[in-house]
């Protein structure tokens, strides 16, 4: 699943094409893409101008004039592509949004069909559960507030990093890379982390996410940016997907275990269990 760095890269790539663009008549090719929410109909967005494109957690918010917002979640294999209308529409394209006067279309393509779209109206809070329950942004939160997320919390540190209600945007790849950099065992109970260790974790999280954004994310499976280009942070993965390979720090073997049902990669020597 695209995580914060990949979604941030997609948003940055889409911004010049979408901000200020007027949307034409939507072609919804897969009606289940539309998640039922107490918002507005898709038709209400036709003829609207897009004002701002931004990321929240792993979601993409397309904010339009009149205060309406389209919320896209790419889930496993969703892609948002900018193409010319003459490009053939393959069977995985779920939604087409013409960009009036620009000779371009935004296409939402999704092989596995887990991605979704919510249409939010102008009044009231953003009341879809996925947005409402979202924790703070990892690159915006200060150390004090970050420490408060974990102090006294039951649960393992890796599980809490994956929990979007605790902190938004981190998934399996970056949780493993952040914990390796911070030299914290993924099964460490969050409440047992001393302040100094939490500070290392906070710094590692920021460093890894910033580095990954600068490398345009990790390309595994179907992820590409808005222009269809892959990122290359995966070559810098130190433990993720590297079971049995040498740890770049101690040369011991990287191990794989399951945490919260997810494959978790770590170095048992560098990330000692407390
Ligand atoms: Zn090691």
mmCIF file of N, CA, C and O in Angstrom, residues 59-125:
data_model
loop_
_atom_site.group_PDB
_atom_site.id
_atom_site.type_symbol
_atom_site.label_atom_id
_atom_site.label_comp_id
_atom_site.label_asym_id
_atom_site.label_seq_id
_atom_site.Cartn_x
_atom_site.Cartn_y
_atom_site.Cartn_z
ATOM 1 N N UNK A 59 -4.336 9.514 2.499
ATOM 2 C CA UNK A 59 -5.442 9.930 1.633
ATOM 3 C C UNK A 59 -5.109 11.195 0.847
ATOM 4 O O UNK A 59 -4.317 12.017 1.290
ATOM 5 N N UNK A 60 -5.767 11.347 -0.303
ATOM 6 C CA UNK A 60 -5.565 12.525 -1.147
ATOM 7 C C UNK A 60 -6.843 13.344 -1.132
ATOM 8 O O UNK A 60 -7.921 12.839 -1.467
ATOM 9 N N UNK A 61 -6.728 14.606 -0.732
ATOM 10 C CA UNK A 61 -7.886 15.490 -0.638
ATOM 11 C C UNK A 61 -7.855 16.492 -1.785
ATOM 12 O O UNK A 61 -6.902 17.263 -1.923
ATOM 13 N N UNK A 62 -8.893 16.423 -2.620
ATOM 14 C CA UNK A 62 -9.020 17.359 -3.734
ATOM 15 C C UNK A 62 -10.059 18.392 -3.306
ATOM 16 O O UNK A 62 -11.263 18.115 -3.300
ATOM 17 N N UNK A 63 -9.582 19.572 -2.917
ATOM 18 C CA UNK A 63 -10.495 20.598 -2.412
ATOM 19 C C UNK A 63 -10.945 21.493 -3.547
ATOM 20 O O UNK A 63 -10.126 21.951 -4.352
ATOM 21 N N UNK A 64 -12.256 21.722 -3.609
ATOM 22 C CA UNK A 64 -12.831 22.434 -4.740
ATOM 23 C C UNK A 64 -13.494 23.718 -4.277
ATOM 24 O O UNK A 64 -13.776 23.896 -3.091
ATOM 25 N N UNK A 65 -13.752 24.606 -5.253
ATOM 26 C CA UNK A 65 -14.434 25.847 -4.898
ATOM 27 C C UNK A 65 -15.823 25.499 -4.356
ATOM 28 O O UNK A 65 -16.384 24.470 -4.688
ATOM 29 N N UNK A 66 -16.328 26.328 -3.500
ATOM 30 C CA UNK A 66 -17.609 26.032 -2.872
ATOM 31 C C UNK A 66 -17.433 25.155 -1.639
ATOM 32 O O UNK A 66 -18.411 24.761 -1.006
ATOM 33 N N UNK A 67 -16.189 24.823 -1.306
ATOM 34 C CA UNK A 67 -15.928 24.079 -0.075
ATOM 35 C C UNK A 67 -16.127 22.586 -0.163
ATOM 36 O O UNK A 67 -16.061 21.888 0.842
ATOM 37 N N UNK A 68 -16.402 22.077 -1.372
ATOM 38 C CA UNK A 68 -16.559 20.628 -1.504
ATOM 39 C C UNK A 68 -15.201 19.953 -1.630
ATOM 40 O O UNK A 68 -14.252 20.530 -2.148
ATOM 41 N N UNK A 69 -15.123 18.700 -1.200
ATOM 42 C CA UNK A 69 -13.850 17.967 -1.239
ATOM 43 C C UNK A 69 -14.061 16.544 -1.732
ATOM 44 O O UNK A 69 -14.991 15.853 -1.302
ATOM 45 N N UNK A 70 -13.196 16.122 -2.647
ATOM 46 C CA UNK A 70 -13.148 14.711 -3.051
ATOM 47 C C UNK A 70 -12.012 14.061 -2.271
ATOM 48 O O UNK A 70 -10.895 14.576 -2.276
ATOM 49 N N UNK A 71 -12.302 12.948 -1.616
ATOM 50 C CA UNK A 71 -11.276 12.254 -0.845
ATOM 51 C C UNK A 71 -10.993 10.908 -1.505
ATOM 52 O O UNK A 71 -11.879 10.058 -1.595
ATOM 53 N N UNK A 72 -9.769 10.736 -1.987
ATOM 54 C CA UNK A 72 -9.368 9.472 -2.607
ATOM 55 C C UNK A 72 -8.479 8.684 -1.655
ATOM 56 O O UNK A 72 -7.575 9.243 -1.029
ATOM 57 N N UNK A 73 -8.724 7.383 -1.552
ATOM 58 C CA UNK A 73 -7.799 6.491 -0.867
ATOM 59 C C UNK A 73 -7.342 5.447 -1.873
ATOM 60 O O UNK A 73 -8.162 4.741 -2.454
ATOM 61 N N UNK A 74 -6.035 5.357 -2.079
ATOM 62 C CA UNK A 74 -5.502 4.448 -3.094
ATOM 63 C C UNK A 74 -5.504 2.993 -2.619
ATOM 64 O O UNK A 74 -5.439 2.083 -3.449
ATOM 65 N N UNK A 75 -5.556 2.781 -1.310
ATOM 66 C CA UNK A 75 -5.491 1.439 -0.716
ATOM 67 C C UNK A 75 -4.332 0.647 -1.307
ATOM 68 O O UNK A 75 -3.213 1.093 -1.238
ATOM 69 N N UNK A 76 -4.582 -0.554 -1.877
ATOM 70 C CA UNK A 76 -3.472 -1.417 -2.304
ATOM 71 C C UNK A 76 -2.850 -0.987 -3.628
ATOM 72 O O UNK A 76 -1.641 -0.858 -3.734
ATOM 73 N N UNK A 77 -3.680 -0.790 -4.639
ATOM 74 C CA UNK A 77 -3.127 -0.637 -5.994
ATOM 75 C C UNK A 77 -3.675 0.581 -6.742
ATOM 76 O O UNK A 77 -3.547 0.659 -7.957
ATOM 77 N N UNK A 78 -4.289 1.514 -6.021
ATOM 78 C CA UNK A 78 -4.861 2.677 -6.698
ATOM 79 C C UNK A 78 -3.784 3.580 -7.300
ATOM 80 O O UNK A 78 -2.701 3.710 -6.752
ATOM 81 N N UNK A 79 -4.090 4.165 -8.449
ATOM 82 C CA UNK A 79 -3.180 5.114 -9.097
ATOM 83 C C UNK A 79 -3.996 6.298 -9.581
ATOM 84 O O UNK A 79 -5.129 6.131 -10.038
ATOM 85 N N UNK A 80 -3.429 7.489 -9.509
ATOM 86 C CA UNK A 80 -4.068 8.661 -10.099
ATOM 87 C C UNK A 80 -3.154 9.143 -11.204
ATOM 88 O O UNK A 80 -2.032 9.568 -10.955
ATOM 89 N N UNK A 81 -3.655 9.055 -12.430
ATOM 90 C CA UNK A 81 -2.813 9.337 -13.589
ATOM 91 C C UNK A 81 -3.366 10.507 -14.380
ATOM 92 O O UNK A 81 -4.583 10.665 -14.505
ATOM 93 N N UNK A 82 -2.459 11.320 -14.917
ATOM 94 C CA UNK A 82 -2.840 12.407 -15.810
ATOM 95 C C UNK A 82 -2.480 11.961 -17.226
ATOM 96 O O UNK A 82 -1.308 11.682 -17.512
ATOM 97 N N UNK A 83 -3.480 11.848 -18.079
ATOM 98 C CA UNK A 83 -3.219 11.369 -19.445
ATOM 99 C C UNK A 83 -4.027 12.183 -20.453
ATOM 100 O O UNK A 83 -4.982 12.876 -20.093
ATOM 101 N N UNK A 84 -3.635 12.078 -21.711
ATOM 102 C CA UNK A 84 -4.418 12.697 -22.782
ATOM 103 C C UNK A 84 -5.632 11.817 -23.056
ATOM 104 O O UNK A 84 -5.554 10.592 -22.916
ATOM 105 N N UNK A 85 -6.752 12.422 -23.455
ATOM 106 C CA UNK A 85 -7.990 11.651 -23.644
ATOM 107 C C UNK A 85 -7.860 10.536 -24.675
ATOM 108 O O UNK A 85 -8.578 9.537 -24.605
ATOM 109 N N UNK A 86 -6.917 10.690 -25.636
ATOM 110 C CA UNK A 86 -6.806 9.663 -26.682
ATOM 111 C C UNK A 86 -6.098 8.387 -26.190
ATOM 112 O O UNK A 86 -6.110 7.372 -26.856
ATOM 113 N N UNK A 87 -5.482 8.439 -25.016
ATOM 114 C CA UNK A 87 -4.847 7.229 -24.456
ATOM 115 C C UNK A 87 -5.948 6.205 -24.162
ATOM 116 O O UNK A 87 -6.934 6.532 -23.499
ATOM 117 N N UNK A 88 -5.807 4.978 -24.691
ATOM 118 C CA UNK A 88 -6.874 3.971 -24.488
ATOM 119 C C UNK A 88 -7.158 3.745 -22.995
ATOM 120 O O UNK A 88 -6.252 3.748 -22.178
ATOM 121 N N UNK A 89 -8.444 3.559 -22.698
ATOM 122 C CA UNK A 89 -8.865 3.320 -21.319
ATOM 123 C C UNK A 89 -8.801 1.821 -21.065
ATOM 124 O O UNK A 89 -9.563 1.054 -21.663
ATOM 125 N N UNK A 90 -7.881 1.375 -20.215
ATOM 126 C CA UNK A 90 -7.800 -0.069 -19.965
ATOM 127 C C UNK A 90 -8.854 -0.480 -18.933
ATOM 128 O O UNK A 90 -9.522 0.361 -18.327
ATOM 129 N N UNK A 91 -8.973 -1.793 -18.723
ATOM 130 C CA UNK A 91 -10.088 -2.307 -17.914
ATOM 131 C C UNK A 91 -9.958 -1.988 -16.424
ATOM 132 O O UNK A 91 -10.886 -2.201 -15.656
ATOM 133 N N UNK A 92 -8.796 -1.475 -16.005
ATOM 134 C CA UNK A 92 -8.617 -1.179 -14.584
ATOM 135 C C UNK A 92 -8.930 0.283 -14.234
ATOM 136 O O UNK A 92 -8.843 0.670 -13.072
ATOM 137 N N UNK A 93 -9.269 1.075 -15.243
ATOM 138 C CA UNK A 93 -9.612 2.473 -14.967
ATOM 139 C C UNK A 93 -11.013 2.520 -14.367
ATOM 140 O O UNK A 93 -11.958 1.950 -14.909
ATOM 141 N N UNK A 94 -11.139 3.178 -13.211
ATOM 142 C CA UNK A 94 -12.411 3.181 -12.473
ATOM 143 C C UNK A 94 -13.154 4.500 -12.574
ATOM 144 O O UNK A 94 -14.353 4.573 -12.318
ATOM 145 N N UNK A 95 -12.418 5.573 -12.851
ATOM 146 C CA UNK A 95 -13.040 6.901 -12.897
ATOM 147 C C UNK A 95 -12.228 7.786 -13.838
ATOM 148 O O UNK A 95 -10.997 7.750 -13.829
ATOM 149 N N UNK A 96 -12.951 8.565 -14.643
ATOM 150 C CA UNK A 96 -12.281 9.522 -15.523
ATOM 151 C C UNK A 96 -12.850 10.913 -15.231
ATOM 152 O O UNK A 96 -14.064 11.104 -15.207
ATOM 153 N N UNK A 97 -11.955 11.850 -14.978
ATOM 154 C CA UNK A 97 -12.361 13.239 -14.742
ATOM 155 C C UNK A 97 -11.679 14.119 -15.785
ATOM 156 O O UNK A 97 -10.473 14.357 -15.707
ATOM 157 N N UNK A 98 -12.428 14.615 -16.780
ATOM 158 C CA UNK A 98 -11.816 15.499 -17.775
ATOM 159 C C UNK A 98 -11.427 16.832 -17.137
ATOM 160 O O UNK A 98 -12.149 17.345 -16.280
ATOM 161 N N UNK A 99 -10.279 17.346 -17.540
ATOM 162 C CA UNK A 99 -9.839 18.657 -17.060
ATOM 163 C C UNK A 99 -10.078 19.648 -18.194
ATOM 164 O O UNK A 99 -9.366 19.653 -19.198
ATOM 165 N N UNK A 100 -11.109 20.450 -18.025
ATOM 166 C CA UNK A 100 -11.638 21.293 -19.104
ATOM 167 C C UNK A 100 -10.569 22.276 -19.592
ATOM 168 O O UNK A 100 -9.908 22.941 -18.794
ATOM 169 N N UNK A 101 -10.404 22.316 -20.925
ATOM 170 C CA UNK A 101 -9.511 23.294 -21.540
ATOM 171 C C UNK A 101 -8.035 22.948 -21.448
ATOM 172 O O UNK A 101 -7.183 23.696 -21.906
ATOM 173 N N UNK A 102 -7.697 21.812 -20.829
ATOM 174 C CA UNK A 102 -6.283 21.454 -20.667
ATOM 175 C C UNK A 102 -5.880 20.273 -21.555
ATOM 176 O O UNK A 102 -4.711 19.891 -21.590
ATOM 177 N N UNK A 103 -6.874 19.675 -22.232
ATOM 178 C CA UNK A 103 -6.578 18.525 -23.087
ATOM 179 C C UNK A 103 -6.060 17.334 -22.308
ATOM 180 O O UNK A 103 -5.281 16.527 -22.823
ATOM 181 N N UNK A 104 -6.471 17.230 -21.048
ATOM 182 C CA UNK A 104 -5.989 16.146 -20.185
ATOM 183 C C UNK A 104 -7.132 15.556 -19.375
ATOM 184 O O UNK A 104 -8.185 16.177 -19.224
ATOM 185 N N UNK A 105 -6.907 14.354 -18.862
ATOM 186 C CA UNK A 105 -7.862 13.711 -17.969
ATOM 187 C C UNK A 105 -7.134 13.212 -16.729
ATOM 188 O O UNK A 105 -5.981 12.785 -16.811
ATOM 189 N N UNK A 106 -7.839 13.250 -15.622
ATOM 190 C CA UNK A 106 -7.383 12.537 -14.428
ATOM 191 C C UNK A 106 -8.062 11.175 -14.459
ATOM 192 O O UNK A 106 -9.282 11.096 -14.613
ATOM 193 N N UNK A 107 -7.261 10.113 -14.367
ATOM 194 C CA UNK A 107 -7.857 8.768 -14.320
ATOM 195 C C UNK A 107 -7.472 8.086 -13.021
ATOM 196 O O UNK A 107 -6.308 8.089 -12.631
ATOM 197 N N UNK A 108 -8.481 7.508 -12.381
ATOM 198 C CA UNK A 108 -8.228 6.679 -11.200
ATOM 199 C C UNK A 108 -8.226 5.240 -11.675
ATOM 200 O O UNK A 108 -9.221 4.729 -12.169
ATOM 201 N N UNK A 109 -7.064 4.602 -11.540
ATOM 202 C CA UNK A 109 -6.884 3.223 -12.015
ATOM 203 C C UNK A 109 -6.580 2.358 -10.798
ATOM 204 O O UNK A 109 -5.810 2.776 -9.924
ATOM 205 N N UNK A 110 -7.178 1.184 -10.739
ATOM 206 C CA UNK A 110 -7.025 0.378 -9.530
ATOM 207 C C UNK A 110 -7.260 -1.090 -9.871
ATOM 208 O O UNK A 110 -8.390 -1.509 -10.100
ATOM 209 N N UNK A 111 -6.195 -1.860 -9.896
ATOM 210 C CA UNK A 111 -6.302 -3.258 -10.303
ATOM 211 C C UNK A 111 -7.128 -4.052 -9.287
ATOM 212 O O UNK A 111 -8.046 -4.779 -9.647
ATOM 213 N N UNK A 112 -6.830 -3.889 -8.011
ATOM 214 C CA UNK A 112 -7.490 -4.754 -7.010
ATOM 215 C C UNK A 112 -8.802 -4.192 -6.466
ATOM 216 O O UNK A 112 -9.490 -4.860 -5.693
ATOM 217 N N UNK A 113 -9.144 -2.990 -6.838
ATOM 218 C CA UNK A 113 -10.462 -2.401 -6.543
ATOM 219 C C UNK A 113 -10.750 -2.177 -5.058
ATOM 220 O O UNK A 113 -11.902 -2.160 -4.654
ATOM 221 N N UNK A 114 -9.709 -2.009 -4.231
ATOM 222 C CA UNK A 114 -9.952 -1.691 -2.822
ATOM 223 C C UNK A 114 -10.011 -0.178 -2.591
ATOM 224 O O UNK A 114 -10.441 0.273 -1.540
ATOM 225 N N UNK A 115 -9.516 0.586 -3.551
ATOM 226 C CA UNK A 115 -9.480 2.048 -3.416
ATOM 227 C C UNK A 115 -10.884 2.608 -3.328
ATOM 228 O O UNK A 115 -11.851 1.958 -3.740
ATOM 229 N N UNK A 116 -11.009 3.797 -2.743
ATOM 230 C CA UNK A 116 -12.341 4.396 -2.665
ATOM 231 C C UNK A 116 -12.296 5.906 -2.776
ATOM 232 O O UNK A 116 -11.242 6.539 -2.691
ATOM 233 N N UNK A 117 -13.490 6.455 -3.023
ATOM 234 C CA UNK A 117 -13.659 7.891 -3.185
ATOM 235 C C UNK A 117 -14.860 8.332 -2.361
ATOM 236 O O UNK A 117 -15.909 7.689 -2.396
ATOM 237 N N UNK A 118 -14.675 9.410 -1.590
ATOM 238 C CA UNK A 118 -15.792 10.004 -0.842
ATOM 239 C C UNK A 118 -15.997 11.426 -1.324
ATOM 240 O O UNK A 118 -15.030 12.139 -1.579
ATOM 241 N N UNK A 119 -17.246 11.853 -1.414
ATOM 242 C CA UNK A 119 -17.571 13.226 -1.806
ATOM 243 C C UNK A 119 -18.090 13.955 -0.575
ATOM 244 O O UNK A 119 -19.090 13.540 0.009
ATOM 245 N N UNK A 120 -17.400 15.013 -0.197
ATOM 246 C CA UNK A 120 -17.804 15.738 0.999
ATOM 247 C C UNK A 120 -18.369 17.106 0.649
ATOM 248 O O UNK A 120 -17.829 17.809 -0.206
ATOM 249 N N UNK A 121 -19.433 17.466 1.329
ATOM 250 C CA UNK A 121 -20.099 18.739 1.097
ATOM 251 C C UNK A 121 -19.404 19.876 1.827
ATOM 252 O O UNK A 121 -18.473 19.654 2.597
ATOM 253 N N UNK A 122 -19.863 21.110 1.586
ATOM 254 C CA UNK A 122 -19.177 22.287 2.125
ATOM 255 C C UNK A 122 -19.364 22.535 3.610
ATOM 256 O O UNK A 122 -18.525 23.185 4.225
ATOM 257 N N UNK A 123 -20.436 22.030 4.198
ATOM 258 C CA UNK A 123 -20.689 22.421 5.581
ATOM 259 C C UNK A 123 -20.263 21.342 6.559
ATOM 260 O O UNK A 123 -20.212 20.170 6.236
ATOM 261 N N UNK A 124 -19.938 21.754 7.752
ATOM 262 C CA UNK A 124 -19.651 20.800 8.815
ATOM 263 C C UNK A 124 -18.257 20.213 8.730
ATOM 264 O O UNK A 124 -17.497 20.525 7.827
ATOM 265 N N UNK A 125 -17.921 19.380 9.687
ATOM 266 C CA UNK A 125 -16.604 18.757 9.715
ATOM 267 C C UNK A 125 -16.476 17.705 8.623
ATOM 268 O O UNK A 125 -17.453 17.351 7.972
#
